[in-house]
Coordinates of C-alpha atoms in Angstrom, one line a residue:
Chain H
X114 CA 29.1 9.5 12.3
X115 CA 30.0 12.6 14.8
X116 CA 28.3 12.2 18.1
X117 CA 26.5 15.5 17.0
X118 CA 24.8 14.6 13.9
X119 CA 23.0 11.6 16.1
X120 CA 19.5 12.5 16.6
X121 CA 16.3 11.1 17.6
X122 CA 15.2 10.4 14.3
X123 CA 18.7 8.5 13.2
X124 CA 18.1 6.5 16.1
X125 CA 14.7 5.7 16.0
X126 CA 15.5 4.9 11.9
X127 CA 18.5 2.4 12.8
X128 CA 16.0 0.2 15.3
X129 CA 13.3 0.3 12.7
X130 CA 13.1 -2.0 10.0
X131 CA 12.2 -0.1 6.6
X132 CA 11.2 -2.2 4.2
X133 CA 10.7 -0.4 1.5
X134 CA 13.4 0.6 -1.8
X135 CA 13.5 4.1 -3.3
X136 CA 14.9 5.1 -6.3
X137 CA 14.9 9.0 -6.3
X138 CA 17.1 11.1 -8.8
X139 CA 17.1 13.7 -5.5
X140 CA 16.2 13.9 -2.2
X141 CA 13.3 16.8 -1.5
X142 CA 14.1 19.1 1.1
X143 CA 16.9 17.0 2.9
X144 CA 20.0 16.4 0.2
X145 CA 22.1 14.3 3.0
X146 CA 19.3 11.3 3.3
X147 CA 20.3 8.1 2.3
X148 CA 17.4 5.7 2.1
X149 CA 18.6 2.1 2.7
X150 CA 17.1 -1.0 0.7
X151 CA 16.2 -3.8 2.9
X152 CA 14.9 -6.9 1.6
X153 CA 11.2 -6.7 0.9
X154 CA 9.1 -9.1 4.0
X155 CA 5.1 -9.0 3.9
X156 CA 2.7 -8.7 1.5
X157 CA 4.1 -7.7 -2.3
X158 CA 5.3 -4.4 -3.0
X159 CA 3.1 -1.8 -4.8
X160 CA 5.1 0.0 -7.3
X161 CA 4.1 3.9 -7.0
X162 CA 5.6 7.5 -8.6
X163 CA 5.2 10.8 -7.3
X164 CA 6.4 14.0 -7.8
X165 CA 7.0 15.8 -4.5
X166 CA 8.4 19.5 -4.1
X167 CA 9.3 19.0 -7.7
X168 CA 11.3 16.3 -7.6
X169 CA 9.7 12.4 -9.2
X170 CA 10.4 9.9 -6.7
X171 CA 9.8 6.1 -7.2
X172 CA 9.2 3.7 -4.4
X173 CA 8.2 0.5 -4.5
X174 CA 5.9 0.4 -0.9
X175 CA 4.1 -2.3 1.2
X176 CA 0.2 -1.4 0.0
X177 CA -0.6 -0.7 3.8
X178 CA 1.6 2.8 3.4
X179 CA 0.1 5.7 4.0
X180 CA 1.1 9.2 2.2
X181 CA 2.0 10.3 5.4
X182 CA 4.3 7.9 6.4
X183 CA 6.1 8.0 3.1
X184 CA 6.8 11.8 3.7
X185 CA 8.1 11.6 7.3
X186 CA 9.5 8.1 7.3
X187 CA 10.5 7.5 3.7
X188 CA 11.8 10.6 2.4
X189 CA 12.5 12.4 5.8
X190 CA 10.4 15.2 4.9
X191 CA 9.6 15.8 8.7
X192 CA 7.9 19.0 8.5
X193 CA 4.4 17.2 7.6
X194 CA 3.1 16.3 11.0
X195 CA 1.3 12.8 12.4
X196 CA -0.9 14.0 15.3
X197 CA -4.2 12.0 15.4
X198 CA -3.3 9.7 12.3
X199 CA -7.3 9.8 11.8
X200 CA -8.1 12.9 10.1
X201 CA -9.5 14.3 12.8
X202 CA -6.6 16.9 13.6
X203 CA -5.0 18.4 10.2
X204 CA -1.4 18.2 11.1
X205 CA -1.1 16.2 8.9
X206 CA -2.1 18.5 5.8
X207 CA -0.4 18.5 2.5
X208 CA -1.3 19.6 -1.3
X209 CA -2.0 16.5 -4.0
X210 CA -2.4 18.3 -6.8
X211 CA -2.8 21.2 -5.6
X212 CA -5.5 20.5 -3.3
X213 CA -5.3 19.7 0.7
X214 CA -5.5 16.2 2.1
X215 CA -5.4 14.8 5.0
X216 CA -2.1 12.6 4.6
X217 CA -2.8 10.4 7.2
X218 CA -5.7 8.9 5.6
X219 CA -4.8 8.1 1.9
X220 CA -2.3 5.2 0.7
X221 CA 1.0 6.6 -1.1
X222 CA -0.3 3.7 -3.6
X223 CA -3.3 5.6 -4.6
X224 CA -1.7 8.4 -5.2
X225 CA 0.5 7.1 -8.5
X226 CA 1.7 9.9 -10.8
X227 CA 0.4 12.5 -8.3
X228 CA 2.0 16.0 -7.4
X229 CA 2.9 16.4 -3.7
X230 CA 3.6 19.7 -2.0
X231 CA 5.0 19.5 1.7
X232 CA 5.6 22.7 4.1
X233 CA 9.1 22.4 2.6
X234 CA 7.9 23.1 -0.6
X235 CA 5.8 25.9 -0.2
X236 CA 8.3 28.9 0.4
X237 CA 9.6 29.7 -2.8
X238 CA 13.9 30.1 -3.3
X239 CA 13.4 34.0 -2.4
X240 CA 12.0 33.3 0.8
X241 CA 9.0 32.8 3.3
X242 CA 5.5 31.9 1.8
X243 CA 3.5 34.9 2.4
X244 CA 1.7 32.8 5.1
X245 CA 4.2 31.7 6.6
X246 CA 5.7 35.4 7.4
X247 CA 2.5 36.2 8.5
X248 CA 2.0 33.0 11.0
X249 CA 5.4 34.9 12.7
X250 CA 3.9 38.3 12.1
X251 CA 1.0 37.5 14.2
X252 CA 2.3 35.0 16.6
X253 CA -0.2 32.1 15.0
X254 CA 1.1 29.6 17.3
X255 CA 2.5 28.5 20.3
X256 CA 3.9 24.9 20.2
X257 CA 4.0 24.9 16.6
X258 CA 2.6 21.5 15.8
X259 CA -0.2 22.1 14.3
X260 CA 1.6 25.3 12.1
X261 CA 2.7 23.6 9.0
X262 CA -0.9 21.6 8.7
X263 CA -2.1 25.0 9.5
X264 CA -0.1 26.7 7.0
X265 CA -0.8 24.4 3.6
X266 CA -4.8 24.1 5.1
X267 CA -4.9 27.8 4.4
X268 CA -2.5 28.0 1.5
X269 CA -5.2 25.7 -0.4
X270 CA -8.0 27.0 1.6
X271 CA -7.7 30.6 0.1
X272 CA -7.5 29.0 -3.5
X273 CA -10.4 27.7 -3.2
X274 CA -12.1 30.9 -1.8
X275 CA -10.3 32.6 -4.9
X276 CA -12.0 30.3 -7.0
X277 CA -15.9 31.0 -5.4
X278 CA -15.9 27.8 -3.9
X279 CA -19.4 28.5 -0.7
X280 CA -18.4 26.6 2.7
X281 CA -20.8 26.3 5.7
X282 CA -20.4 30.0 6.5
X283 CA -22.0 31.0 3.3
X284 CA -25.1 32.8 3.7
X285 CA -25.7 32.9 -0.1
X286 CA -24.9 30.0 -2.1
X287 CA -24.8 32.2 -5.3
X288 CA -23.8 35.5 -4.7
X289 CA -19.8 36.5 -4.7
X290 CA -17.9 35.7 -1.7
X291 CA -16.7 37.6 0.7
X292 CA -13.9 36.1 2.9
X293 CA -14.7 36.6 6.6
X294 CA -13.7 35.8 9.5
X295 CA -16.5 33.1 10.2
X296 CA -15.8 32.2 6.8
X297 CA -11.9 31.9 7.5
X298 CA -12.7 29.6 10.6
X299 CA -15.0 27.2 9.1
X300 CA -12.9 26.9 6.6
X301 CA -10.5 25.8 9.1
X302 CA -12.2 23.5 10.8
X303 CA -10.8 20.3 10.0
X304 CA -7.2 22.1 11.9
X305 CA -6.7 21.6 15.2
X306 CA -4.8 23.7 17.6
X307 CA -4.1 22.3 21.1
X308 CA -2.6 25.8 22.5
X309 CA -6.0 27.5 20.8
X310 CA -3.8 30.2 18.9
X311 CA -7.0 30.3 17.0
X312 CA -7.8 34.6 16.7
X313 CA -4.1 35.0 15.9
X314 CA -4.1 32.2 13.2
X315 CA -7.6 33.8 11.6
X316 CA -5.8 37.0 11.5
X317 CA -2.7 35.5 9.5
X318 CA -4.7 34.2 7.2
X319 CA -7.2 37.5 6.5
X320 CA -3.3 39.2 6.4
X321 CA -2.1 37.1 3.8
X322 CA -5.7 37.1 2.3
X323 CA -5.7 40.5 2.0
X324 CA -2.1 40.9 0.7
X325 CA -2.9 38.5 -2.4
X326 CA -0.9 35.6 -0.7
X327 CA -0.7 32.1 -1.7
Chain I
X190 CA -3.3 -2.3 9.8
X191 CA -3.6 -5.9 8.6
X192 CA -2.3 -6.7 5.5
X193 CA -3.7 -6.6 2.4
X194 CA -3.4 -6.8 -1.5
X195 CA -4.1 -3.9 -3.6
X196 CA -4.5 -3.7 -7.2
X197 CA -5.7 -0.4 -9.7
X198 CA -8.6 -0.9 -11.6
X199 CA -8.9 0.1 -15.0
X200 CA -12.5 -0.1 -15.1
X201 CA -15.6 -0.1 -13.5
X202 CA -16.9 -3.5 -15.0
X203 CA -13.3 -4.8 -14.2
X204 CA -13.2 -3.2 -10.6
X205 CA -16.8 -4.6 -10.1
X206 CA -15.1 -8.5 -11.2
X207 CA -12.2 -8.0 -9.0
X208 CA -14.2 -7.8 -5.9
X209 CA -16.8 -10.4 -6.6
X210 CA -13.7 -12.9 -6.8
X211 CA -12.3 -12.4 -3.4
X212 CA -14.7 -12.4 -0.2
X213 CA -12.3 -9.9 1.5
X214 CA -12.0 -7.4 -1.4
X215 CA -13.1 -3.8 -1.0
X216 CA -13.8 -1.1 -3.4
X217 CA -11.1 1.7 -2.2
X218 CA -12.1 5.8 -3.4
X219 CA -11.4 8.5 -0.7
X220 CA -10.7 6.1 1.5
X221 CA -11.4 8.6 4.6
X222 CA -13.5 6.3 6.3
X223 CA -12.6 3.0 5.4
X224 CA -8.8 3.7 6.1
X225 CA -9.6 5.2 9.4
X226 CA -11.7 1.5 10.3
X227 CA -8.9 -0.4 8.9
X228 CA -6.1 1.5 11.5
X229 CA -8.4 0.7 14.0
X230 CA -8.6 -3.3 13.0
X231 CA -12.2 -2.4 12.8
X232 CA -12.1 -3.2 9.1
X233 CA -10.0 -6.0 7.8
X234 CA -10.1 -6.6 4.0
X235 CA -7.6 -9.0 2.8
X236 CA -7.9 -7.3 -0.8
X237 CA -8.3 -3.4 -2.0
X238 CA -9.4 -2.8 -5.1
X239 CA -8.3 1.1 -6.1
X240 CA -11.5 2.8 -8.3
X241 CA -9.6 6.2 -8.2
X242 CA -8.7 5.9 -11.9
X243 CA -11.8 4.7 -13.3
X244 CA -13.5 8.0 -14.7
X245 CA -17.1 8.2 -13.2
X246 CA -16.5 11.6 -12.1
X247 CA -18.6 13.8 -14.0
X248 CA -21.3 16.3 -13.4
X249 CA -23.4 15.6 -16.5
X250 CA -27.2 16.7 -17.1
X251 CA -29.9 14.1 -17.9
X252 CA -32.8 13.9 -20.3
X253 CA -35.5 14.2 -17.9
X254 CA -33.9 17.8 -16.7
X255 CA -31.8 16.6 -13.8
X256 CA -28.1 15.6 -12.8
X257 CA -26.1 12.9 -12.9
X258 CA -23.5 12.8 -10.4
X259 CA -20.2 10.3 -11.0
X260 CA -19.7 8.4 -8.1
X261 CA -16.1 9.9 -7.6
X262 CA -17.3 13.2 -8.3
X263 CA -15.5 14.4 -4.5
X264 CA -17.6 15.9 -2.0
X265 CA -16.0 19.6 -2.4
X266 CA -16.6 19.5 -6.1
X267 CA -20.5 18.7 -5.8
X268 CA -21.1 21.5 -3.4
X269 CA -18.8 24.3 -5.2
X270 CA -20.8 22.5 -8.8
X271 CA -23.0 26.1 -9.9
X272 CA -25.8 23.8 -11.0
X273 CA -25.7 22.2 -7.6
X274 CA -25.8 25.6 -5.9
X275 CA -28.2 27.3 -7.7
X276 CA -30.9 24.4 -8.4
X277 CA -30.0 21.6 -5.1
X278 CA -29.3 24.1 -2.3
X279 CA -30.4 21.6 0.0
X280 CA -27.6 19.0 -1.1
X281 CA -24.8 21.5 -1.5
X282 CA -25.4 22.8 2.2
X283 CA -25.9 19.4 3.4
X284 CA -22.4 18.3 2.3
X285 CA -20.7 22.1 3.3
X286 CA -22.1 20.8 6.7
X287 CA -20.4 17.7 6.8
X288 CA -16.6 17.2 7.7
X289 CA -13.5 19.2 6.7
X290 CA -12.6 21.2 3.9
X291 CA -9.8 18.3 3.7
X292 CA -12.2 15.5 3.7
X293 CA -14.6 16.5 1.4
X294 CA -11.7 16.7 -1.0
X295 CA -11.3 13.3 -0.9
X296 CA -14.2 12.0 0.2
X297 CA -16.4 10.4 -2.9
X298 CA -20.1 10.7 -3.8
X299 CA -20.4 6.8 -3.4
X300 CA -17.9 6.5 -0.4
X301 CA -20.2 9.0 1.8
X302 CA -23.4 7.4 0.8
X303 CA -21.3 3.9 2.0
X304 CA -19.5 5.1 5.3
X305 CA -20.0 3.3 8.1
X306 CA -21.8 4.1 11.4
X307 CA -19.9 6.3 13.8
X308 CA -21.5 4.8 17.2
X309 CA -19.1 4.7 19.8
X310 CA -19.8 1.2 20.6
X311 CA -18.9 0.1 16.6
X312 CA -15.4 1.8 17.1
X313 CA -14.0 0.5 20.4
X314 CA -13.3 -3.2 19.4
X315 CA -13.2 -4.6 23.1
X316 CA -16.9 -4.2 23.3
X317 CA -19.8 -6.2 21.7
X318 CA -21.2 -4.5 18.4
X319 CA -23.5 -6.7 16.5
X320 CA -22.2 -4.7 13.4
X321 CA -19.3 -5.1 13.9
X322 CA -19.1 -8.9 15.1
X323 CA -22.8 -10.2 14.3
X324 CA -23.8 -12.4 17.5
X325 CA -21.8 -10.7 20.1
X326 CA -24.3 -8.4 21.2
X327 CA -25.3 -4.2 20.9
X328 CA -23.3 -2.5 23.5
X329 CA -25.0 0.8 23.0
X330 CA -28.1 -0.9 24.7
X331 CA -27.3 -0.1 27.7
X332 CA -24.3 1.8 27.0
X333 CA -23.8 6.0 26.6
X334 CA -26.5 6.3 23.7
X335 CA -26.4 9.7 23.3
X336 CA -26.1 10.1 19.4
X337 CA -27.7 6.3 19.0
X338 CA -31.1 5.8 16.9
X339 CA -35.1 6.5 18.2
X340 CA -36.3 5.1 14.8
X341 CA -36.4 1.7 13.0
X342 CA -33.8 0.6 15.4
X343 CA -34.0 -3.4 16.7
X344 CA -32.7 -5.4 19.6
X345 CA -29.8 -5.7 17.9
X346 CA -28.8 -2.3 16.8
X347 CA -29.2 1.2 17.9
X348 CA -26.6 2.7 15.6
X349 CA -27.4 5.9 12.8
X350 CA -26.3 6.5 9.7
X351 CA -23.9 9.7 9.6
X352 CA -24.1 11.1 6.5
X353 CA -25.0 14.6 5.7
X354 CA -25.4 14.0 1.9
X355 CA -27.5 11.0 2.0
X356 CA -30.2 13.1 3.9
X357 CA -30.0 15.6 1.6
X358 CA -30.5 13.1 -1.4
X359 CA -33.1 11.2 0.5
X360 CA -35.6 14.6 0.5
X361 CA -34.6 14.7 -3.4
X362 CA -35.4 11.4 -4.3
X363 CA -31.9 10.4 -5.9
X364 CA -31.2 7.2 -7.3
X365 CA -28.4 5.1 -7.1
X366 CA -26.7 3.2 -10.1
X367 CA -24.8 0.4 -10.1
X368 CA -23.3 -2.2 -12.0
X369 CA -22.7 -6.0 -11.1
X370 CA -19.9 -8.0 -11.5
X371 CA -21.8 -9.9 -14.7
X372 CA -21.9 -6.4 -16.3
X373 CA -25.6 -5.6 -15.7
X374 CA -26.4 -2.4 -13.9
X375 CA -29.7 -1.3 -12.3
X376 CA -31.2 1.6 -10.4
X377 CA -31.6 1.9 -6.6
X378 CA -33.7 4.5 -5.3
X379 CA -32.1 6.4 -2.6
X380 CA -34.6 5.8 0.0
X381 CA -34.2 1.6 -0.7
X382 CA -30.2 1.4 -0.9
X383 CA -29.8 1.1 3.1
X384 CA -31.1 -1.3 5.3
X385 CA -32.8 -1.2 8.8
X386 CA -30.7 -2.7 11.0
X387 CA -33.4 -5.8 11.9
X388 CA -31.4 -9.2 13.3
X389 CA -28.7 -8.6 10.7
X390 CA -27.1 -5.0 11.2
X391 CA -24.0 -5.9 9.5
X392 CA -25.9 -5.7 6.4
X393 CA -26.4 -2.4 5.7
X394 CA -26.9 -2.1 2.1
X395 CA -28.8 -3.4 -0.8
X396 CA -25.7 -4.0 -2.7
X397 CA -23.9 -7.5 -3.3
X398 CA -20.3 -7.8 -3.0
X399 CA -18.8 -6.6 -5.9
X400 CA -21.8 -4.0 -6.9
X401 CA -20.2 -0.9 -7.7
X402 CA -22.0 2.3 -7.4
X403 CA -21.5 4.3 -10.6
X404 CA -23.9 7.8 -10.1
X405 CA -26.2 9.1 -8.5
X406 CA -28.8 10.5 -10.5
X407 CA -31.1 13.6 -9.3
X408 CA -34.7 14.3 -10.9
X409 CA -35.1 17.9 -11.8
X410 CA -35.2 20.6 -9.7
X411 CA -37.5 21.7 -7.3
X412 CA -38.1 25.3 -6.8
X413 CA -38.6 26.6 -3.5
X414 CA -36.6 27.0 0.1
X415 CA -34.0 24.5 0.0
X416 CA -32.9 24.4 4.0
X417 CA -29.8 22.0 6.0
X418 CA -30.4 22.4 9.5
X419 CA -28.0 20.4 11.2
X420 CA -27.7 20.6 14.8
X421 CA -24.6 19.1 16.3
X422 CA -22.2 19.3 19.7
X423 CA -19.7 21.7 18.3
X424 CA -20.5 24.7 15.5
X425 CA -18.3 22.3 12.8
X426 CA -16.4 19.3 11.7
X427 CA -18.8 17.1 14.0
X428 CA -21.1 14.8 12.8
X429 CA -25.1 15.5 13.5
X430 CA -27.2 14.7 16.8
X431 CA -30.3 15.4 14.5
X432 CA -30.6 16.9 11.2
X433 CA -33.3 18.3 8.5
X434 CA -33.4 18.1 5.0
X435 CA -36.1 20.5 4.1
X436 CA -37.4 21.3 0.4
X437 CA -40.6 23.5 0.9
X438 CA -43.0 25.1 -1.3
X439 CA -45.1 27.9 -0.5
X440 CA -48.6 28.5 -2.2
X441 CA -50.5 32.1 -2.3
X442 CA -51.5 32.8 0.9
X443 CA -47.8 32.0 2.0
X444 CA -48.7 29.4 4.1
X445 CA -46.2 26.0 3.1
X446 CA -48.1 24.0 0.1
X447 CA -46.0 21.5 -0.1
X448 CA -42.4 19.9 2.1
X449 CA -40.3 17.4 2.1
X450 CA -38.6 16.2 5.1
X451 CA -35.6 14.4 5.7
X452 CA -34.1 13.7 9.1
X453 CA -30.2 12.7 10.0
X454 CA -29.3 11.5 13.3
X455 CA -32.2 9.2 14.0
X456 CA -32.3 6.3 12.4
X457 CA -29.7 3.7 10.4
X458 CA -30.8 5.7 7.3
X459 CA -32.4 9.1 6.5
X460 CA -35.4 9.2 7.7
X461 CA -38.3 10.8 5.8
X462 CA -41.9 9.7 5.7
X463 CA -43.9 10.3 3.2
X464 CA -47.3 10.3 4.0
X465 CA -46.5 12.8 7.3
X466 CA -45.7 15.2 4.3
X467 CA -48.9 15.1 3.0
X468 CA -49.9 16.6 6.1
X469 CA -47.9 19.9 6.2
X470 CA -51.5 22.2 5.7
X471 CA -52.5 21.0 9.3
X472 CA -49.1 22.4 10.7
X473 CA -45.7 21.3 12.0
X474 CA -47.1 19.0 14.8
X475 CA -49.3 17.3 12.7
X476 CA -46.1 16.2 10.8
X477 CA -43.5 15.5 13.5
X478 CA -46.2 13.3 14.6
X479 CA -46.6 10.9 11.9
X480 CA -42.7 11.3 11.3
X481 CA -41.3 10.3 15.0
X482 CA -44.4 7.8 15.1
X483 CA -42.9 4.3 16.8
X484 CA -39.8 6.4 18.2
X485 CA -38.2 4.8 21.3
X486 CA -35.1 6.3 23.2
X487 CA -33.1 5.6 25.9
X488 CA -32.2 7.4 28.6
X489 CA -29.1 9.3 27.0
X490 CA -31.0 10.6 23.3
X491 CA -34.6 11.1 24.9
X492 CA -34.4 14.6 23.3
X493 CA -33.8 13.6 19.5
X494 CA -37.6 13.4 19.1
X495 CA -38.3 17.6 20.6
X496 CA -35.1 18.3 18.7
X497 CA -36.4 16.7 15.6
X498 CA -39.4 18.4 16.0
X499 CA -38.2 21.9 16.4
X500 CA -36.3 21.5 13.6
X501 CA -39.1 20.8 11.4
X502 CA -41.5 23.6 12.9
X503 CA -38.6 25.6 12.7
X504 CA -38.0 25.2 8.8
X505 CA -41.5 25.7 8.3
X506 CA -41.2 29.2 10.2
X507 CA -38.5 29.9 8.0
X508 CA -40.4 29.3 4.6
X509 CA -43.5 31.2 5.9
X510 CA -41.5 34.2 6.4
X511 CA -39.2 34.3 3.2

């Protein structure tokens, strides 16, 4: 390996011990990943398929693993962020199904024959997500840790307004909704954003809202 | 997290079997709660038993005119359910009020009714917590009680229950059904499924080990104002410093007939008294009375009590004027 392709993450990977196998026909969103198989140690192995980004993958995982980790750590789809690891913050925000979880706080094993969708799956082949231009449009961020949560929170989040679904910010529980700001923020509450790009991240969303996005 | 087994069950009767056979096992649904207690070494079961594939999660009407709910019926689906909306206001805005749009999609009907207490003494493991480690002691005592219970609390426990949804289903008089592990089921109501914390706050169910919640049944609509107020330290995604479940009726002069009353917040289960409701034609006070009867506080939630009775004079306002 050329000194430049070391990273953090290749180190941090080499001291760690992974026990876990994969068998995946393709790697989503990183094509040079190489999983290694170490023997199995611990409790037995839970045997567990899912579908992320499009592509199945099959792992057989120690029961304690969470979604989460088998994004970042397993299939090196990094974009997905551990912040609180609790629930509490949202970085940690992908689709199952189509609908947003907090990663952090399921097990990859109860999630058998699931769909996943990652940041790294949202854009489509042509280019940017409609959010995701409109997160750089209006300057939704500052560190950008929070952004991809951020991002697949609202992507789902304006599904679900699509589909009538009331929230908090609901006046009337039965009338038609209309998609305001205070709707748009407790929405998305359960994101948290350290810097507080918070008016600039409600006005991406009501942009990509209003343009039919996501 | 310690390590554990973890099988999928195929049904509930077997799901019910497979955790009656191991003193460790755990039912595992959303798993928002109990994952977040098992990070922190707060919960420790040796076995998980997955109920995610079970069915049980249907919306289906009853004979007598009301709804059962499946116990994995998530918390986002009951709330955006049109029957729910239109006929149980009081529930649907009760679980809108509660966590994140993330949580609720995972979080279950059961799993919220079963989620542990979120006082701050139960969480940090270096501290005593008769819940927690029965003997050791209750922390919160003397400790920063601000959200802690002023109702049916003991020596041994101050903590509350945090649900939003139970509060709501309290004021409804829901029932809770379950099945055992030798295949008989039965029907809990609502307002007997959790325990007062007495000398054994550990125990804060009716249920055995292995009784598996199935639905949640709710007795035909009422008609009238159906109110969630929930007053809390930030405007969302926090859980409530005092709450109100409020059905109320009015009669002809527009003066409130008839209300029901359900408080979050204050006690280790919702907290509604009947017989204050029969009371509600003398006026808010006369109610708050015989609700907060027997409170105590400490020095840090002395205010529960004004804030739980501002919130009931406050609902009753609100239905007078509608």
């Amino acid at each position: 390996m050329a000194p430049k392709d070391i990273d953090r993450r290749t180190i941090l990977k080499s001291c760690g011990v992974l026990a876990m196998s994969v068998a995946a026909v393709g790697q989503p969103g990183r094509a040079e990943a190489q999983v290694q198989v170490a023997p199995q140690l611990g409790p037995p192995s839970i045997a567990t398929r899912l579908t992320v980004n499009g592509q199945e993958v099959a792992f057989d995982l120690d029961a304690r693993t969470t979604l989460l980790d088998v994004l970042r750590e397993h299939l090196d789809l990094t974009g997905t962020k551990k912040g609180c690891d609790q629930g509490q913050c949202g970085a940690c925000t992908v689709h199952v199904n189509g609908r947003r979880v907090n990663s952090c706080l399921t097990l990859a094993a109860m999630h058998d024959g699931d769909t996943v969708t990652t940041i790294e799956g949202l854009a489509s082949p042509s280019g940017l997500h409609p959010l995701q231009r409109a997160f750089i449009e209006r300057d939704g961020f500052q560190c950008g840790y929070c952004t991809p949560g951020q991002i697949m929170a609202a992507a789902a989040m304006l599904e679900e307004a699509r589909r009538g679904a009331p929230s908090h910010a609901t006046a009337d529980l039965t009338a038609v909704l209309s998609l305001t700001d205070a709707e748009i923020s407790e929405r998305m509450s359960g994101n948290i954003c350290r810097c507080a790009a918070y008016p600039n991240i409600v006005a991406a969303i009501r942009d990509a809202a209003e343009g039919g996005a996501a | 997290m310690r390590a554990f087994s973890y099988e999928r069950a195929a049904s509930p009767a077997a799901a019910a079997k497979a955790v009656a056979e191991r003193p460790g096992a755990r039912f595992i649904a959303g798993g928002t709660n109990l994952l977040d207690l098992m990070k922190l070494g707060i919960e420790t079961p040796t076995h998980l038993v997955d109920v995610n594939r079970i069915g049980l999660d249907a919306i289906a009407p009853t004979s007598d005119g009301g709804l059962r709910i499946g116990a994995l019926v998530r918390n986002a689906d009951l709330a955006a359910d049109p029957r729910i909306r239109r006929d149980y206001g009081v529930l649907a805005r009760a679980l809108l009020a509660g966590a994140s749009g993330q949580l609720r999609n995972r979080a279950t009907t059961a799993g919220n009714l079963l989620q542990r207490t979120r006082c701050p003494y139960f969480y940090e493991t270096a501290m005593p917590c008769n819940k927690r480690r029965p003997g050791s002691g209750c922390a919160a005592l003397e400790g920063f009680s601000r959200s802690n219970a002023v109702l049916g609390a003991s020596d041994a426990c101050i903590a509350t229950h945090p649900s939003d949804m139970a509060v709501a289903m309290r004021a409804l008089d829901a029932r809770v059904e379950t099945v055992s592990p030798d295949g008989s089921s039965r029907t809990v109501p609502i307002a007997d499924l959790h325990r007062l914390p007495g000398d054994e706050p550990a125990q804060e169910t009716v249920l055995q080990q292995g009784e598996l919640i199935t639905a949640v049944a709710l007795p035909p609509p009422i008609q009238g104002l159906h109110l969630y107020r929930k007053v809390r330290e930030r405007a969302s995604y926090a859980f409530a410093t005092v709450s109100l479940a409020a059905v109320l009726v009015r009669g002809r002069d527009g003066q409130v007939e008839t209300g029901r009353f359900a408080f979050g917040g204050l006690a280790h289960k919702p907290w509604r008294v009947e017989a204050a409701e029969r009371e509600v034609a003398r006026g808010p006070a006369a109610v708050s009375d015989l609700v907060l009867a027997g409170a105590r506080t400490t020095s840090h939630n002395a205010f529960k009590p004004t804030l739980a009775r501002r919130l009931l004079a406050a609902a009753m306002a609100e239905a007078a004027k509608e």
